[in-house]
Amino acid sequence: MKIRLTIHELLEGYRVGKRDFQYVDLSDVILSWSDLSNIDLSGANLSISIIEGICLENARLHQANLSRSDITAATLCGADLSQANLYKADLRGADLTGANLSHADLRSADLTGANLKNANFLKSNLTHARFRKSELNEAFL
């Protein structure tokens, strides 16, 4: 069972040093342009959320649901998105350098202009994903 958190509760907990927010429900929220580096949102529900420009550098998002979310211009360098649901996610211009996207569901995701250098896509579902003008140098596909 996921615990519903308000944006205020999340940001206040993070501000005081809490980093473990596993399995929380943050669906349909607006959390743009926040810095949540090193946060653990494993198993969290962030579906249909607007998190554009967010900094989730080195974040744990293992098995998180980010389907249909606006994640444009986000920083996800070194993030663990293994087994994450990114179905129809908008990741245009996102920086996923060194991110782990193994076994992730990226069906119909838009990665136009994203930096995917050294990203791991092994065994990910990339059906209908868009990679136009994306940096795929040294990505593991």
mmCIF file with all atom_site columns, C-alpha atoms in Angstrom:
data_model
loop_
_atom_site.group_PDB
_atom_site.id
_atom_site.type_symbol
_atom_site.label_atom_id
_atom_site.label_alt_id
_atom_site.label_comp_id
_atom_site.label_asym_id
_atom_site.label_entity_id
_atom_site.label_seq_id
_atom_site.pdbx_PDB_ins_code
_atom_site.Cartn_x
_atom_site.Cartn_y
_atom_site.Cartn_z
_atom_site.occupancy
_atom_site.B_iso_or_equiv
_atom_site.pdbx_formal_charge
_atom_site.auth_seq_id
_atom_site.auth_comp_id
_atom_site.auth_asym_id
_atom_site.auth_atom_id
_atom_site.pdbx_PDB_model_num
ATOM 1   C CA . MET A 1 1   ? 0.000  0.000  0.000   1.00 0.00 ? 1   MET A CA 1
ATOM 2   C CA . LYS A 1 2   ? 1.357  3.385  -1.010  1.00 0.00 ? 2   LYS A CA 1
ATOM 3   C CA . ILE A 1 3   ? 1.176  6.308  1.401   1.00 0.00 ? 3   ILE A CA 1
ATOM 4   C CA . ARG A 1 4   ? -0.070 9.547  -0.151  1.00 0.00 ? 4   ARG A CA 1
ATOM 5   C CA . LEU A 1 5   ? 2.262  12.472 0.539   1.00 0.00 ? 5   LEU A CA 1
ATOM 6   C CA . THR A 1 6   ? 1.726  16.139 -0.115  1.00 0.00 ? 6   THR A CA 1
ATOM 7   C CA . ILE A 1 7   ? 4.436  18.111 -1.875  1.00 0.00 ? 7   ILE A CA 1
ATOM 8   C CA . HIS A 1 8   ? 4.977  20.064 1.344   1.00 0.00 ? 8   HIS A CA 1
ATOM 9   C CA . GLU A 1 9   ? 5.522  16.850 3.372   1.00 0.00 ? 9   GLU A CA 1
ATOM 10  C CA . LEU A 1 10  ? 8.007  15.536 0.816   1.00 0.00 ? 10  LEU A CA 1
ATOM 11  C CA . LEU A 1 11  ? 9.991  18.769 0.532   1.00 0.00 ? 11  LEU A CA 1
ATOM 12  C CA . GLU A 1 12  ? 10.019 19.370 4.290   1.00 0.00 ? 12  GLU A CA 1
ATOM 13  C CA . GLY A 1 13  ? 11.166 15.800 4.989   1.00 0.00 ? 13  GLY A CA 1
ATOM 14  C CA . TYR A 1 14  ? 13.886 16.137 2.366   1.00 0.00 ? 14  TYR A CA 1
ATOM 15  C CA . ARG A 1 15  ? 14.945 19.524 3.769   1.00 0.00 ? 15  ARG A CA 1
ATOM 16  C CA . VAL A 1 16  ? 15.524 18.027 7.227   1.00 0.00 ? 16  VAL A CA 1
ATOM 17  C CA . GLY A 1 17  ? 17.628 15.183 5.814   1.00 0.00 ? 17  GLY A CA 1
ATOM 18  C CA . LYS A 1 18  ? 15.180 12.381 5.125   1.00 0.00 ? 18  LYS A CA 1
ATOM 19  C CA . ARG A 1 19  ? 15.990 10.585 1.860   1.00 0.00 ? 19  ARG A CA 1
ATOM 20  C CA . ASP A 1 20  ? 13.882 7.407  2.086   1.00 0.00 ? 20  ASP A CA 1
ATOM 21  C CA . PHE A 1 21  ? 10.499 7.932  0.441   1.00 0.00 ? 21  PHE A CA 1
ATOM 22  C CA . GLN A 1 22  ? 9.994  4.432  -0.915  1.00 0.00 ? 22  GLN A CA 1
ATOM 23  C CA . TYR A 1 23  ? 6.515  3.438  -2.123  1.00 0.00 ? 23  TYR A CA 1
ATOM 24  C CA . VAL A 1 24  ? 4.943  6.878  -1.621  1.00 0.00 ? 24  VAL A CA 1
ATOM 25  C CA . ASP A 1 25  ? 2.100  8.085  -3.824  1.00 0.00 ? 25  ASP A CA 1
ATOM 26  C CA . LEU A 1 26  ? 2.934  11.368 -5.512  1.00 0.00 ? 26  LEU A CA 1
ATOM 27  C CA . SER A 1 27  ? 0.744  10.845 -8.557  1.00 0.00 ? 27  SER A CA 1
ATOM 28  C CA . ASP A 1 28  ? -0.727 13.834 -10.362 1.00 0.00 ? 28  ASP A CA 1
ATOM 29  C CA . VAL A 1 29  ? 1.468  16.419 -8.591  1.00 0.00 ? 29  VAL A CA 1
ATOM 30  C CA . ILE A 1 30  ? 3.525  19.393 -9.724  1.00 0.00 ? 30  ILE A CA 1
ATOM 31  C CA . LEU A 1 31  ? 7.065  19.195 -8.386  1.00 0.00 ? 31  LEU A CA 1
ATOM 32  C CA . SER A 1 32  ? 9.005  21.092 -11.036 1.00 0.00 ? 32  SER A CA 1
ATOM 33  C CA . TRP A 1 33  ? 12.478 22.598 -10.628 1.00 0.00 ? 33  TRP A CA 1
ATOM 34  C CA . SER A 1 34  ? 13.183 20.994 -7.235  1.00 0.00 ? 34  SER A CA 1
ATOM 35  C CA . ASP A 1 35  ? 16.521 19.479 -6.218  1.00 0.00 ? 35  ASP A CA 1
ATOM 36  C CA . LEU A 1 36  ? 15.976 16.011 -4.786  1.00 0.00 ? 36  LEU A CA 1
ATOM 37  C CA . SER A 1 37  ? 19.412 14.530 -5.447  1.00 0.00 ? 37  SER A CA 1
ATOM 38  C CA . ASN A 1 38  ? 20.104 11.152 -3.807  1.00 0.00 ? 38  ASN A CA 1
ATOM 39  C CA . ILE A 1 39  ? 16.455 10.612 -2.848  1.00 0.00 ? 39  ILE A CA 1
ATOM 40  C CA . ASP A 1 40  ? 15.068 7.062  -2.699  1.00 0.00 ? 40  ASP A CA 1
ATOM 41  C CA . LEU A 1 41  ? 11.720 6.894  -4.494  1.00 0.00 ? 41  LEU A CA 1
ATOM 42  C CA . SER A 1 42  ? 11.885 3.174  -5.226  1.00 0.00 ? 42  SER A CA 1
ATOM 43  C CA . GLY A 1 43  ? 8.428  1.814  -5.956  1.00 0.00 ? 43  GLY A CA 1
ATOM 44  C CA . ALA A 1 44  ? 6.901  5.308  -5.747  1.00 0.00 ? 44  ALA A CA 1
ATOM 45  C CA . ASN A 1 45  ? 3.961  6.382  -7.875  1.00 0.00 ? 45  ASN A CA 1
ATOM 46  C CA . LEU A 1 46  ? 4.713  9.584  -9.785  1.00 0.00 ? 46  LEU A CA 1
ATOM 47  C CA . SER A 1 47  ? 2.398  8.869  -12.689 1.00 0.00 ? 47  SER A CA 1
ATOM 48  C CA . ILE A 1 48  ? 0.771  11.784 -14.512 1.00 0.00 ? 48  ILE A CA 1
ATOM 49  C CA . SER A 1 49  ? 2.990  14.225 -12.602 1.00 0.00 ? 49  SER A CA 1
ATOM 50  C CA . ILE A 1 50  ? 4.722  17.366 -13.785 1.00 0.00 ? 50  ILE A CA 1
ATOM 51  C CA . ILE A 1 51  ? 8.314  17.157 -12.616 1.00 0.00 ? 51  ILE A CA 1
ATOM 52  C CA . GLU A 1 52  ? 9.964  19.156 -15.381 1.00 0.00 ? 52  GLU A CA 1
ATOM 53  C CA . GLY A 1 53  ? 13.433 20.460 -14.606 1.00 0.00 ? 53  GLY A CA 1
ATOM 54  C CA . ILE A 1 54  ? 13.679 18.386 -11.432 1.00 0.00 ? 54  ILE A CA 1
ATOM 55  C CA . CYS A 1 55  ? 17.116 17.290 -10.246 1.00 0.00 ? 55  CYS A CA 1
ATOM 56  C CA . LEU A 1 56  ? 17.075 13.612 -9.350  1.00 0.00 ? 56  LEU A CA 1
ATOM 57  C CA . GLU A 1 57  ? 20.794 13.055 -9.693  1.00 0.00 ? 57  GLU A CA 1
ATOM 58  C CA . ASN A 1 58  ? 21.838 9.664  -8.258  1.00 0.00 ? 58  ASN A CA 1
ATOM 59  C CA . ALA A 1 59  ? 18.239 9.061  -7.158  1.00 0.00 ? 59  ALA A CA 1
ATOM 60  C CA . ARG A 1 60  ? 16.818 5.574  -6.652  1.00 0.00 ? 60  ARG A CA 1
ATOM 61  C CA . LEU A 1 61  ? 13.671 5.164  -8.748  1.00 0.00 ? 61  LEU A CA 1
ATOM 62  C CA . HIS A 1 62  ? 13.794 1.374  -9.030  1.00 0.00 ? 62  HIS A CA 1
ATOM 63  C CA . GLN A 1 63  ? 10.300 0.109  -9.991  1.00 0.00 ? 63  GLN A CA 1
ATOM 64  C CA . ALA A 1 64  ? 8.858  3.635  -9.776  1.00 0.00 ? 64  ALA A CA 1
ATOM 65  C CA . ASN A 1 65  ? 5.804  4.501  -11.855 1.00 0.00 ? 65  ASN A CA 1
ATOM 66  C CA . LEU A 1 66  ? 6.508  7.610  -13.943 1.00 0.00 ? 66  LEU A CA 1
ATOM 67  C CA . SER A 1 67  ? 4.076  6.786  -16.721 1.00 0.00 ? 67  SER A CA 1
ATOM 68  C CA . ARG A 1 68  ? 2.590  9.741  -18.612 1.00 0.00 ? 68  ARG A CA 1
ATOM 69  C CA . SER A 1 69  ? 4.695  12.200 -16.557 1.00 0.00 ? 69  SER A CA 1
ATOM 70  C CA . ASP A 1 70  ? 6.300  15.406 -17.809 1.00 0.00 ? 70  ASP A CA 1
ATOM 71  C CA . ILE A 1 71  ? 9.982  14.942 -16.989 1.00 0.00 ? 71  ILE A CA 1
ATOM 72  C CA . THR A 1 72  ? 11.310 17.399 -19.588 1.00 0.00 ? 72  THR A CA 1
ATOM 73  C CA . ALA A 1 73  ? 14.688 19.042 -18.944 1.00 0.00 ? 73  ALA A CA 1
ATOM 74  C CA . ALA A 1 74  ? 15.157 16.935 -15.791 1.00 0.00 ? 74  ALA A CA 1
ATOM 75  C CA . THR A 1 75  ? 18.560 15.883 -14.459 1.00 0.00 ? 75  THR A CA 1
ATOM 76  C CA . LEU A 1 76  ? 18.658 12.145 -13.815 1.00 0.00 ? 76  LEU A CA 1
ATOM 77  C CA . CYS A 1 77  ? 22.416 11.576 -14.064 1.00 0.00 ? 77  CYS A CA 1
ATOM 78  C CA . GLY A 1 78  ? 23.371 8.314  -12.398 1.00 0.00 ? 78  GLY A CA 1
ATOM 79  C CA . ALA A 1 79  ? 19.761 7.598  -11.387 1.00 0.00 ? 79  ALA A CA 1
ATOM 80  C CA . ASP A 1 80  ? 18.571 4.019  -10.925 1.00 0.00 ? 80  ASP A CA 1
ATOM 81  C CA . LEU A 1 81  ? 15.440 3.698  -13.072 1.00 0.00 ? 81  LEU A CA 1
ATOM 82  C CA . SER A 1 82  ? 15.702 -0.061 -13.427 1.00 0.00 ? 82  SER A CA 1
ATOM 83  C CA . GLN A 1 83  ? 12.299 -1.699 -13.900 1.00 0.00 ? 83  GLN A CA 1
ATOM 84  C CA . ALA A 1 84  ? 10.657 1.747  -13.849 1.00 0.00 ? 84  ALA A CA 1
ATOM 85  C CA . ASN A 1 85  ? 7.436  2.390  -15.732 1.00 0.00 ? 85  ASN A CA 1
ATOM 86  C CA . LEU A 1 86  ? 8.115  5.273  -18.124 1.00 0.00 ? 86  LEU A CA 1
ATOM 87  C CA . TYR A 1 87  ? 5.287  4.465  -20.533 1.00 0.00 ? 87  TYR A CA 1
ATOM 88  C CA . LYS A 1 88  ? 4.492  7.608  -22.565 1.00 0.00 ? 88  LYS A CA 1
ATOM 89  C CA . ALA A 1 89  ? 6.768  9.701  -20.323 1.00 0.00 ? 89  ALA A CA 1
ATOM 90  C CA . ASP A 1 90  ? 7.983  12.996 -21.757 1.00 0.00 ? 90  ASP A CA 1
ATOM 91  C CA . LEU A 1 91  ? 11.749 13.057 -21.246 1.00 0.00 ? 91  LEU A CA 1
ATOM 92  C CA . ARG A 1 92  ? 12.605 15.625 -23.922 1.00 0.00 ? 92  ARG A CA 1
ATOM 93  C CA . GLY A 1 93  ? 15.904 17.319 -23.143 1.00 0.00 ? 93  GLY A CA 1
ATOM 94  C CA . ALA A 1 94  ? 16.459 15.273 -19.980 1.00 0.00 ? 94  ALA A CA 1
ATOM 95  C CA . ASP A 1 95  ? 19.982 14.410 -18.868 1.00 0.00 ? 95  ASP A CA 1
ATOM 96  C CA . LEU A 1 96  ? 20.165 10.678 -18.188 1.00 0.00 ? 96  LEU A CA 1
ATOM 97  C CA . THR A 1 97  ? 23.946 10.369 -18.373 1.00 0.00 ? 97  THR A CA 1
ATOM 98  C CA . GLY A 1 98  ? 24.957 7.094  -16.754 1.00 0.00 ? 98  GLY A CA 1
ATOM 99  C CA . ALA A 1 99  ? 21.381 6.263  -15.701 1.00 0.00 ? 99  ALA A CA 1
ATOM 100 C CA . ASN A 1 100 ? 20.327 2.641  -15.245 1.00 0.00 ? 100 ASN A CA 1
ATOM 101 C CA . LEU A 1 101 ? 17.178 2.028  -17.306 1.00 0.00 ? 101 LEU A CA 1
ATOM 102 C CA . SER A 1 102 ? 17.561 -1.744 -17.533 1.00 0.00 ? 102 SER A CA 1
ATOM 103 C CA . HIS A 1 103 ? 14.267 -3.633 -17.729 1.00 0.00 ? 103 HIS A CA 1
ATOM 104 C CA . ALA A 1 104 ? 12.395 -0.283 -17.839 1.00 0.00 ? 104 ALA A CA 1
ATOM 105 C CA . ASP A 1 105 ? 9.157  0.200  -19.774 1.00 0.00 ? 105 ASP A CA 1
ATOM 106 C CA . LEU A 1 106 ? 9.851  3.060  -22.192 1.00 0.00 ? 106 LEU A CA 1
ATOM 107 C CA . ARG A 1 107 ? 7.084  2.285  -24.668 1.00 0.00 ? 107 ARG A CA 1
ATOM 108 C CA . SER A 1 108 ? 6.085  5.447  -26.543 1.00 0.00 ? 108 SER A CA 1
ATOM 109 C CA . ALA A 1 109 ? 8.378  7.574  -24.339 1.00 0.00 ? 109 ALA A CA 1
ATOM 110 C CA . ASP A 1 110 ? 9.710  10.778 -25.903 1.00 0.00 ? 110 ASP A CA 1
ATOM 111 C CA . LEU A 1 111 ? 13.476 11.082 -25.409 1.00 0.00 ? 111 LEU A CA 1
ATOM 112 C CA . THR A 1 112 ? 13.959 13.733 -28.097 1.00 0.00 ? 112 THR A CA 1
ATOM 113 C CA . GLY A 1 113 ? 17.148 15.679 -27.430 1.00 0.00 ? 113 GLY A CA 1
ATOM 114 C CA . ALA A 1 114 ? 17.922 13.714 -24.264 1.00 0.00 ? 114 ALA A CA 1
ATOM 115 C CA . ASN A 1 115 ? 21.489 13.056 -23.144 1.00 0.00 ? 115 ASN A CA 1
ATOM 116 C CA . LEU A 1 116 ? 21.719 9.280  -22.824 1.00 0.00 ? 116 LEU A CA 1
ATOM 117 C CA . LYS A 1 117 ? 25.486 8.931  -22.760 1.00 0.00 ? 117 LYS A CA 1
ATOM 118 C CA . ASN A 1 118 ? 26.522 5.763  -20.898 1.00 0.00 ? 118 ASN A CA 1
ATOM 119 C CA . ALA A 1 119 ? 22.869 4.998  -20.055 1.00 0.00 ? 119 ALA A CA 1
ATOM 120 C CA . ASN A 1 120 ? 21.957 1.326  -19.615 1.00 0.00 ? 120 ASN A CA 1
ATOM 121 C CA . PHE A 1 121 ? 18.891 0.219  -21.609 1.00 0.00 ? 121 PHE A CA 1
ATOM 122 C CA . LEU A 1 122 ? 19.551 -3.535 -21.447 1.00 0.00 ? 122 LEU A CA 1
ATOM 123 C CA . LYS A 1 123 ? 16.306 -5.519 -21.712 1.00 0.00 ? 123 LYS A CA 1
ATOM 124 C CA . SER A 1 124 ? 14.192 -2.319 -21.714 1.00 0.00 ? 124 SER A CA 1
ATOM 125 C CA . ASN A 1 125 ? 11.030 -2.102 -23.778 1.00 0.00 ? 125 ASN A CA 1
ATOM 126 C CA . LEU A 1 126 ? 11.744 0.670  -26.296 1.00 0.00 ? 126 LEU A CA 1
ATOM 127 C CA . THR A 1 127 ? 8.766  0.033  -28.581 1.00 0.00 ? 127 THR A CA 1
ATOM 128 C CA . HIS A 1 128 ? 7.779  3.310  -30.292 1.00 0.00 ? 128 HIS A CA 1
ATOM 129 C CA . ALA A 1 129 ? 10.177 5.325  -28.106 1.00 0.00 ? 129 ALA A CA 1
ATOM 130 C CA . ARG A 1 130 ? 11.468 8.478  -29.826 1.00 0.00 ? 130 ARG A CA 1
ATOM 131 C CA . PHE A 1 131 ? 15.202 9.248  -29.750 1.00 0.00 ? 131 PHE A CA 1
ATOM 132 C CA . ARG A 1 132 ? 15.408 12.068 -32.299 1.00 0.00 ? 132 ARG A CA 1
ATOM 133 C CA . LYS A 1 133 ? 18.518 14.224 -31.750 1.00 0.00 ? 133 LYS A CA 1
ATOM 134 C CA . SER A 1 134 ? 19.376 12.278 -28.587 1.00 0.00 ? 134 SER A CA 1
ATOM 135 C CA . GLU A 1 135 ? 22.962 11.674 -27.470 1.00 0.00 ? 135 GLU A CA 1
ATOM 136 C CA . LEU A 1 136 ? 23.360 7.886  -27.457 1.00 0.00 ? 136 LEU A CA 1
ATOM 137 C CA . ASN A 1 137 ? 27.159 7.785  -27.336 1.00 0.00 ? 137 ASN A CA 1
ATOM 138 C CA . GLU A 1 138 ? 28.291 4.717  -25.366 1.00 0.00 ? 138 GLU A CA 1
ATOM 139 C CA . ALA A 1 139 ? 24.718 3.839  -24.336 1.00 0.00 ? 139 ALA A CA 1
ATOM 140 C CA . PHE A 1 140 ? 24.053 0.150  -23.678 1.00 0.00 ? 140 PHE A CA 1
ATOM 141 C CA . LEU A 1 141 ? 21.139 -0.957 -25.835 1.00 0.00 ? 141 LEU A CA 1
#
